[in-house]
PDB file of C-alpha atoms in Angstrom:
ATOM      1  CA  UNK K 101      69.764  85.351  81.521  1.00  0.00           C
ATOM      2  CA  UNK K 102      73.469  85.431  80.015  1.00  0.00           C
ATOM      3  CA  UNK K 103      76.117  88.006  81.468  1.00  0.00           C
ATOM      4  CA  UNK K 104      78.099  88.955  78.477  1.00  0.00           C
ATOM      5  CA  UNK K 105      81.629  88.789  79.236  1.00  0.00           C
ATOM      6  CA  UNK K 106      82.445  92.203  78.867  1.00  0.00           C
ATOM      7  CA  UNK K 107      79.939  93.187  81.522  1.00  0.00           C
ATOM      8  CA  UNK K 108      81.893  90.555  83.695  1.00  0.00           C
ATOM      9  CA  UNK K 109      85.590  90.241  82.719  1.00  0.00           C
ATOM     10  CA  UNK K 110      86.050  93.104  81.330  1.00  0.00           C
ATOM     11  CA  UNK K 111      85.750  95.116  84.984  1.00  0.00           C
ATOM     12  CA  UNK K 112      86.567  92.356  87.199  1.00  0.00           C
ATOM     13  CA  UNK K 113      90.323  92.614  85.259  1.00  0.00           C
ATOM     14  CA  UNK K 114      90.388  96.534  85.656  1.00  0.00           C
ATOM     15  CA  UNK K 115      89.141  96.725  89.038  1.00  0.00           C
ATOM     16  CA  UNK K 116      91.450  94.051  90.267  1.00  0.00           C
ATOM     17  CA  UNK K 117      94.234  95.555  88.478  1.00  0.00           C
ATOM     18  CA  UNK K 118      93.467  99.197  89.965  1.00  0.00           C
ATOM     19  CA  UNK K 119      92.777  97.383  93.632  1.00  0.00           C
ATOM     20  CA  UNK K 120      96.048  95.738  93.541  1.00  0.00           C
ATOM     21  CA  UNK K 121      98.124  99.029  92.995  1.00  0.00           C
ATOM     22  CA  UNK K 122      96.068 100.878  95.697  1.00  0.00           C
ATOM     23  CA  UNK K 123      96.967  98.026  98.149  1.00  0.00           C
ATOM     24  CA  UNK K 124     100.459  98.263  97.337  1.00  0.00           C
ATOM     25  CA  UNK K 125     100.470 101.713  97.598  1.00  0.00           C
ATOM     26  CA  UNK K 126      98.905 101.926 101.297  1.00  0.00           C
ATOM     27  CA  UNK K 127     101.691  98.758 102.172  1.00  0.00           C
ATOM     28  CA  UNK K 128     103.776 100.890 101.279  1.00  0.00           C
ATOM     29  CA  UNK K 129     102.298 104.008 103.416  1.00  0.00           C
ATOM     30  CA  UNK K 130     102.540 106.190  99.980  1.00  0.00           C
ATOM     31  CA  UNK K 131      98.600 107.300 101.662  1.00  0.00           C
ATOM     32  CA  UNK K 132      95.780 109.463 100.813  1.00  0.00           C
ATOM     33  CA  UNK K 133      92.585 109.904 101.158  1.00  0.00           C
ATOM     34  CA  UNK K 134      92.148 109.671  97.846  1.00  0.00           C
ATOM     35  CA  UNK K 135      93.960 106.442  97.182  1.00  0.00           C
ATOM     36  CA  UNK K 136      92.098 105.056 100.504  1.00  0.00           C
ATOM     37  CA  UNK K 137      88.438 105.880  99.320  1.00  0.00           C
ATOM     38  CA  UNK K 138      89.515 104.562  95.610  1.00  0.00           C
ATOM     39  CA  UNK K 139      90.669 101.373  97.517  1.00  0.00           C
ATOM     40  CA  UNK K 140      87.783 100.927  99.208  1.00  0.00           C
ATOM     41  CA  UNK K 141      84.622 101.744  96.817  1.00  0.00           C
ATOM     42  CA  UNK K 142      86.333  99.472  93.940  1.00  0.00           C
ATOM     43  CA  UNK K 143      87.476  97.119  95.993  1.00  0.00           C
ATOM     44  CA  UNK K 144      83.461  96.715  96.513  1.00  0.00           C
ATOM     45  CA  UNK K 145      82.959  96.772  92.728  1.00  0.00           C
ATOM     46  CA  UNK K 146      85.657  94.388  92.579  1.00  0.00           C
ATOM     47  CA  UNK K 147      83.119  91.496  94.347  1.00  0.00           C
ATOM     48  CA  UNK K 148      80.011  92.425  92.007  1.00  0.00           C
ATOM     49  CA  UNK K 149      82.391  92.151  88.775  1.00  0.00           C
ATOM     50  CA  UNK K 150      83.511  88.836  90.264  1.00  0.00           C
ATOM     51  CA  UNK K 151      80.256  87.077  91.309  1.00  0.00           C
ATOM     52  CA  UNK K 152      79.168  88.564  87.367  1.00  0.00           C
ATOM     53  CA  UNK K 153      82.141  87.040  86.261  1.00  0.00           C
ATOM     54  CA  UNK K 154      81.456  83.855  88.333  1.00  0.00           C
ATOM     55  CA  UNK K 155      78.048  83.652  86.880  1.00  0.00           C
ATOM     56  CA  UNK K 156      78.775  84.619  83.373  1.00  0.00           C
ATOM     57  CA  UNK K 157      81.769  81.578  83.590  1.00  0.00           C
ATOM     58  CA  UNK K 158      79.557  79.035  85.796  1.00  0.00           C
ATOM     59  CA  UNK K 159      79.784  75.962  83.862  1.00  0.00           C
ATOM     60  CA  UNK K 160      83.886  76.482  83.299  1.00  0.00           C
ATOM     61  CA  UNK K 161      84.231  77.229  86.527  1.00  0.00           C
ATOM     62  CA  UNK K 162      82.277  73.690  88.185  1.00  0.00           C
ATOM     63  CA  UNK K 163      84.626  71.923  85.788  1.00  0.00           C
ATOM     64  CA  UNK K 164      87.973  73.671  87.124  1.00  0.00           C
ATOM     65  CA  UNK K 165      87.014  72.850  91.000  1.00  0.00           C
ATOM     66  CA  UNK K 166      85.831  69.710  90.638  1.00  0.00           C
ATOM     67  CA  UNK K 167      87.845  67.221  93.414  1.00  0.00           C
ATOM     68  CA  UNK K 168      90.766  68.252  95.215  1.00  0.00           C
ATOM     69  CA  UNK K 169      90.944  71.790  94.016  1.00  0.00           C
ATOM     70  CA  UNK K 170      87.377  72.757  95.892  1.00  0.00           C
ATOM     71  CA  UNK K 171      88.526  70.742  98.936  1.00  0.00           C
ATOM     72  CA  UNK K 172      91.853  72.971  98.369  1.00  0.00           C
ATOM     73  CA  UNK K 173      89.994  76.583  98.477  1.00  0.00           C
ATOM     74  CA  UNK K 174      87.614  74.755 101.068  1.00  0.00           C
ATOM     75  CA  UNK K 175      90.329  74.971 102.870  1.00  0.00           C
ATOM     76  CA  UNK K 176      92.100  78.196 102.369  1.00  0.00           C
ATOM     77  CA  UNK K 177      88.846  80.008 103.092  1.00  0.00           C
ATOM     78  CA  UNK K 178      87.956  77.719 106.432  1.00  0.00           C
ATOM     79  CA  UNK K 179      91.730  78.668 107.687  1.00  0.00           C
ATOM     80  CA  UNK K 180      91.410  82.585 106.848  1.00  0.00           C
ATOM     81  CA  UNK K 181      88.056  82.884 108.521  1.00  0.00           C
ATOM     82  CA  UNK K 182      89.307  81.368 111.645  1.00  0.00           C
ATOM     83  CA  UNK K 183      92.251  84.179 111.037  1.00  0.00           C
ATOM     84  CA  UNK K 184      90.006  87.011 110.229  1.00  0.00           C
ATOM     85  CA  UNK K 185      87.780  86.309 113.560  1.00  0.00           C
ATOM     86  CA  UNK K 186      90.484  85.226 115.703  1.00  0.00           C
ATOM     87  CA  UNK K 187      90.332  87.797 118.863  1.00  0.00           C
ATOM     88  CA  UNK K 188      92.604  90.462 118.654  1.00  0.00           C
ATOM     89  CA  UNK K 189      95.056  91.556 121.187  1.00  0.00           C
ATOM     90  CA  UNK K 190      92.945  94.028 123.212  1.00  0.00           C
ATOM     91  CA  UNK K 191      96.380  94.882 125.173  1.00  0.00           C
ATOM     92  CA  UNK K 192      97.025  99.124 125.148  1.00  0.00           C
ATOM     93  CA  UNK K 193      99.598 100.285 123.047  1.00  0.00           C
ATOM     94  CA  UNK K 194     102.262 100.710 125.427  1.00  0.00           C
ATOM     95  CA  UNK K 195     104.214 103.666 123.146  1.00  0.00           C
ATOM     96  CA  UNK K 196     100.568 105.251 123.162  1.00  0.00           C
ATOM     97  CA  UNK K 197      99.969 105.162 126.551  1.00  0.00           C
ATOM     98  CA  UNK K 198     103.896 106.820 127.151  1.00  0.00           C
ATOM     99  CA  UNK K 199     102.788 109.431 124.706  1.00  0.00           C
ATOM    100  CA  UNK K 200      99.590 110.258 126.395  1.00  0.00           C
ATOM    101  CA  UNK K 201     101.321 110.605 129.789  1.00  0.00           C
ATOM    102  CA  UNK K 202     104.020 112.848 128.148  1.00  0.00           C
ATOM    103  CA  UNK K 203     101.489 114.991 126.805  1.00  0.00           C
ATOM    104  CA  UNK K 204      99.192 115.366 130.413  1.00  0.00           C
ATOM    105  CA  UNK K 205     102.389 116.053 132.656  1.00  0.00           C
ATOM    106  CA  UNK K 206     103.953 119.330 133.384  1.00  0.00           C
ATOM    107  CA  UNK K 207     106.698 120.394 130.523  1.00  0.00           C
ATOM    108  CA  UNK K 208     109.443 121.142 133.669  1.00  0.00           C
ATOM    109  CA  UNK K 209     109.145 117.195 133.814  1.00  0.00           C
ATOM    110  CA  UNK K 210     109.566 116.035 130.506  1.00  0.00           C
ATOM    111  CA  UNK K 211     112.216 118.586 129.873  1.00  0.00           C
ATOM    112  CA  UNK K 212     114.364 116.947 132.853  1.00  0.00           C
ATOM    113  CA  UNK K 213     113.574 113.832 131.360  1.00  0.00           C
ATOM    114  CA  UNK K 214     115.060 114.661 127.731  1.00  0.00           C
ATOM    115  CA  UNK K 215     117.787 117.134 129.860  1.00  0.00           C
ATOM    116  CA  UNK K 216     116.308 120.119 127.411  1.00  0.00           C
ATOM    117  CA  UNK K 217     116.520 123.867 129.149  1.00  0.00           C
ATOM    118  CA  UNK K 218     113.180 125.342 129.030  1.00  0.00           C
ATOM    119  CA  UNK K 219     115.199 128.856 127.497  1.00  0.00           C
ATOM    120  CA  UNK K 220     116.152 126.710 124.783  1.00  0.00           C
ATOM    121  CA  UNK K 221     113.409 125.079 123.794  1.00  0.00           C
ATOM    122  CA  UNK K 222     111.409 128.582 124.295  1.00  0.00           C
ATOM    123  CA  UNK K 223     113.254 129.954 121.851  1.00  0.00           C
ATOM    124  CA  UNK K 224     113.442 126.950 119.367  1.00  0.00           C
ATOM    125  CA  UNK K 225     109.390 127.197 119.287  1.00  0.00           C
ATOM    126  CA  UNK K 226     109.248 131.203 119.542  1.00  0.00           C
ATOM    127  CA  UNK K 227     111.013 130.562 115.373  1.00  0.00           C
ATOM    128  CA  UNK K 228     107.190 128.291 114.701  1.00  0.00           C
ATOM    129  CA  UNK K 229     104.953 130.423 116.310  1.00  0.00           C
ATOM    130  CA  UNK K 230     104.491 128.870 119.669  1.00  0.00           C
ATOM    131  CA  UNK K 231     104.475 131.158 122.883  1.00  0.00           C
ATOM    132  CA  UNK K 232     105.979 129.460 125.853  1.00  0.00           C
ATOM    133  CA  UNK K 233     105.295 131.293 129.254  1.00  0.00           C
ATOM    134  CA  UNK K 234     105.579 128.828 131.181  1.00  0.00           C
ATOM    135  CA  UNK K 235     106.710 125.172 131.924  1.00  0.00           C
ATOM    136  CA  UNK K 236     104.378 124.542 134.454  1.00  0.00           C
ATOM    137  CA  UNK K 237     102.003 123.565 131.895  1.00  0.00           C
ATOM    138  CA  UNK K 238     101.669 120.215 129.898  1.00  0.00           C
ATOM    139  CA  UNK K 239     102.221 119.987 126.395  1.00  0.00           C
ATOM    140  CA  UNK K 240      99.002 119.345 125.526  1.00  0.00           C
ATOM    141  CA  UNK K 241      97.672 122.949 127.250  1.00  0.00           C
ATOM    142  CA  UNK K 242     100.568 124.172 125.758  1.00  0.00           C
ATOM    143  CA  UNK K 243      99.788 123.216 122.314  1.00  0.00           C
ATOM    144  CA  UNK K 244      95.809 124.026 122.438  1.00  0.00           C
ATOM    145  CA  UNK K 245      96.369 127.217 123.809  1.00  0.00           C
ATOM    146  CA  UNK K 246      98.974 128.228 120.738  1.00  0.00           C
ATOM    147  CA  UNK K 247      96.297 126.218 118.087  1.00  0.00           C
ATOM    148  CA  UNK K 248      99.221 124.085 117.626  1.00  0.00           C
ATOM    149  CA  UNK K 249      99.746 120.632 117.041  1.00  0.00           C
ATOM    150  CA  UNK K 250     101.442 118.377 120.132  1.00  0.00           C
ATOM    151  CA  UNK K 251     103.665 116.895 117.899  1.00  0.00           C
ATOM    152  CA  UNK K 252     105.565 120.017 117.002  1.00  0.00           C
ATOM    153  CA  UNK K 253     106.407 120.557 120.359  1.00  0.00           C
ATOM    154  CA  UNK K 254     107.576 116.884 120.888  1.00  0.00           C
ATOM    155  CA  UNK K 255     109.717 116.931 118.230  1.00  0.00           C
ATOM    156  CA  UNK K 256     111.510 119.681 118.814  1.00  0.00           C
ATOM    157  CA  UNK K 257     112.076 118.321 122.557  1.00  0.00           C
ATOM    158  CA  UNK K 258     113.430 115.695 120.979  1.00  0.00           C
ATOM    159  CA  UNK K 259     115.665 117.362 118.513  1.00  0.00           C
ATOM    160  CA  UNK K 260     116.744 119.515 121.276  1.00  0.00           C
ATOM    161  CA  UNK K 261     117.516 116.301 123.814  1.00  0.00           C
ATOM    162  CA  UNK K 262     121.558 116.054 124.642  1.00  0.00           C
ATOM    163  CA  UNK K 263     121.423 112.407 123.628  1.00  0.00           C
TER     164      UNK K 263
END
């Protein structure tokens, strides 16, 4: 059976193009979920469009990789496997892991730490909606118990630090 070419090219030129500005996008952290799940389901339709394409082209394509060019790609795709499967650094983000702690340990501590009065910061947070009582409590209480995000808090400590 013969693919026509504009069941094959036709696509595989659209969805590439359309692939190729969502990646760019996300490079460029312009994200969405949106642009992420576009990405993603024709980035699949991408590879059926190409193997159609493939087959619809099969006979100009065994002339174009015929020699060195196959041995070439052979290549290319040998080395990016070994990339693509090559373990991964299982190390713990160390900026992570300071961010957890930050969040689990009393705010009286971290406050010393960015030299931040607890008055001041109070009252900096009273202006978004987040009670302080106390700073004998960590952030992350802090923020759960005012249905709050952690990162508000943190920020403002940091906006707030005499640095």
């Amino acid at each position: 059976m013969k693919i026509k070419q504009i069941y094959a090219t036709t696509p595989t030129i659209a969805t590439f193009i359309i692939v190729v500005i969502t990646g760019v996008l996300m490079y460029f952290s312009i994200k969405s979920a949106t642009i992420k799940e576009v990405h993603e389901i024709l980035g699949m339709a991408f590879v059926v469009f190409s193997l159609l394409h493939i087959i619809s082209n099969l006979k100009p394509f065994k002339n174009y990789f015929k020699g060195y060019k196959f041995a070439f790609i052979g290549v290319v795709i040998v080395v990016c496997a070994v990339f693509l499967f090559m373990p991964q650094n299982t190390q713990p983000n160390p900026s992570k892991q300071v961010y957890k702690q930050i969040l689990s340990v009393n705010l009286d501590k971290v406050l010393a730490l960015y030299d931040v009065e607890f008055k001041e910061l109070q009252t900096s947070l009273k202006s978004k909606n987040i009670e302080l009582l106390t700073d004998k409590n960590s952030i992350a209480n802090i923020a759960k118990s005012a249905n709050s995000n952690d990162r508000i808090i943190i920020n403002e400590i940091i906006r707030l630090s005499k640095d």
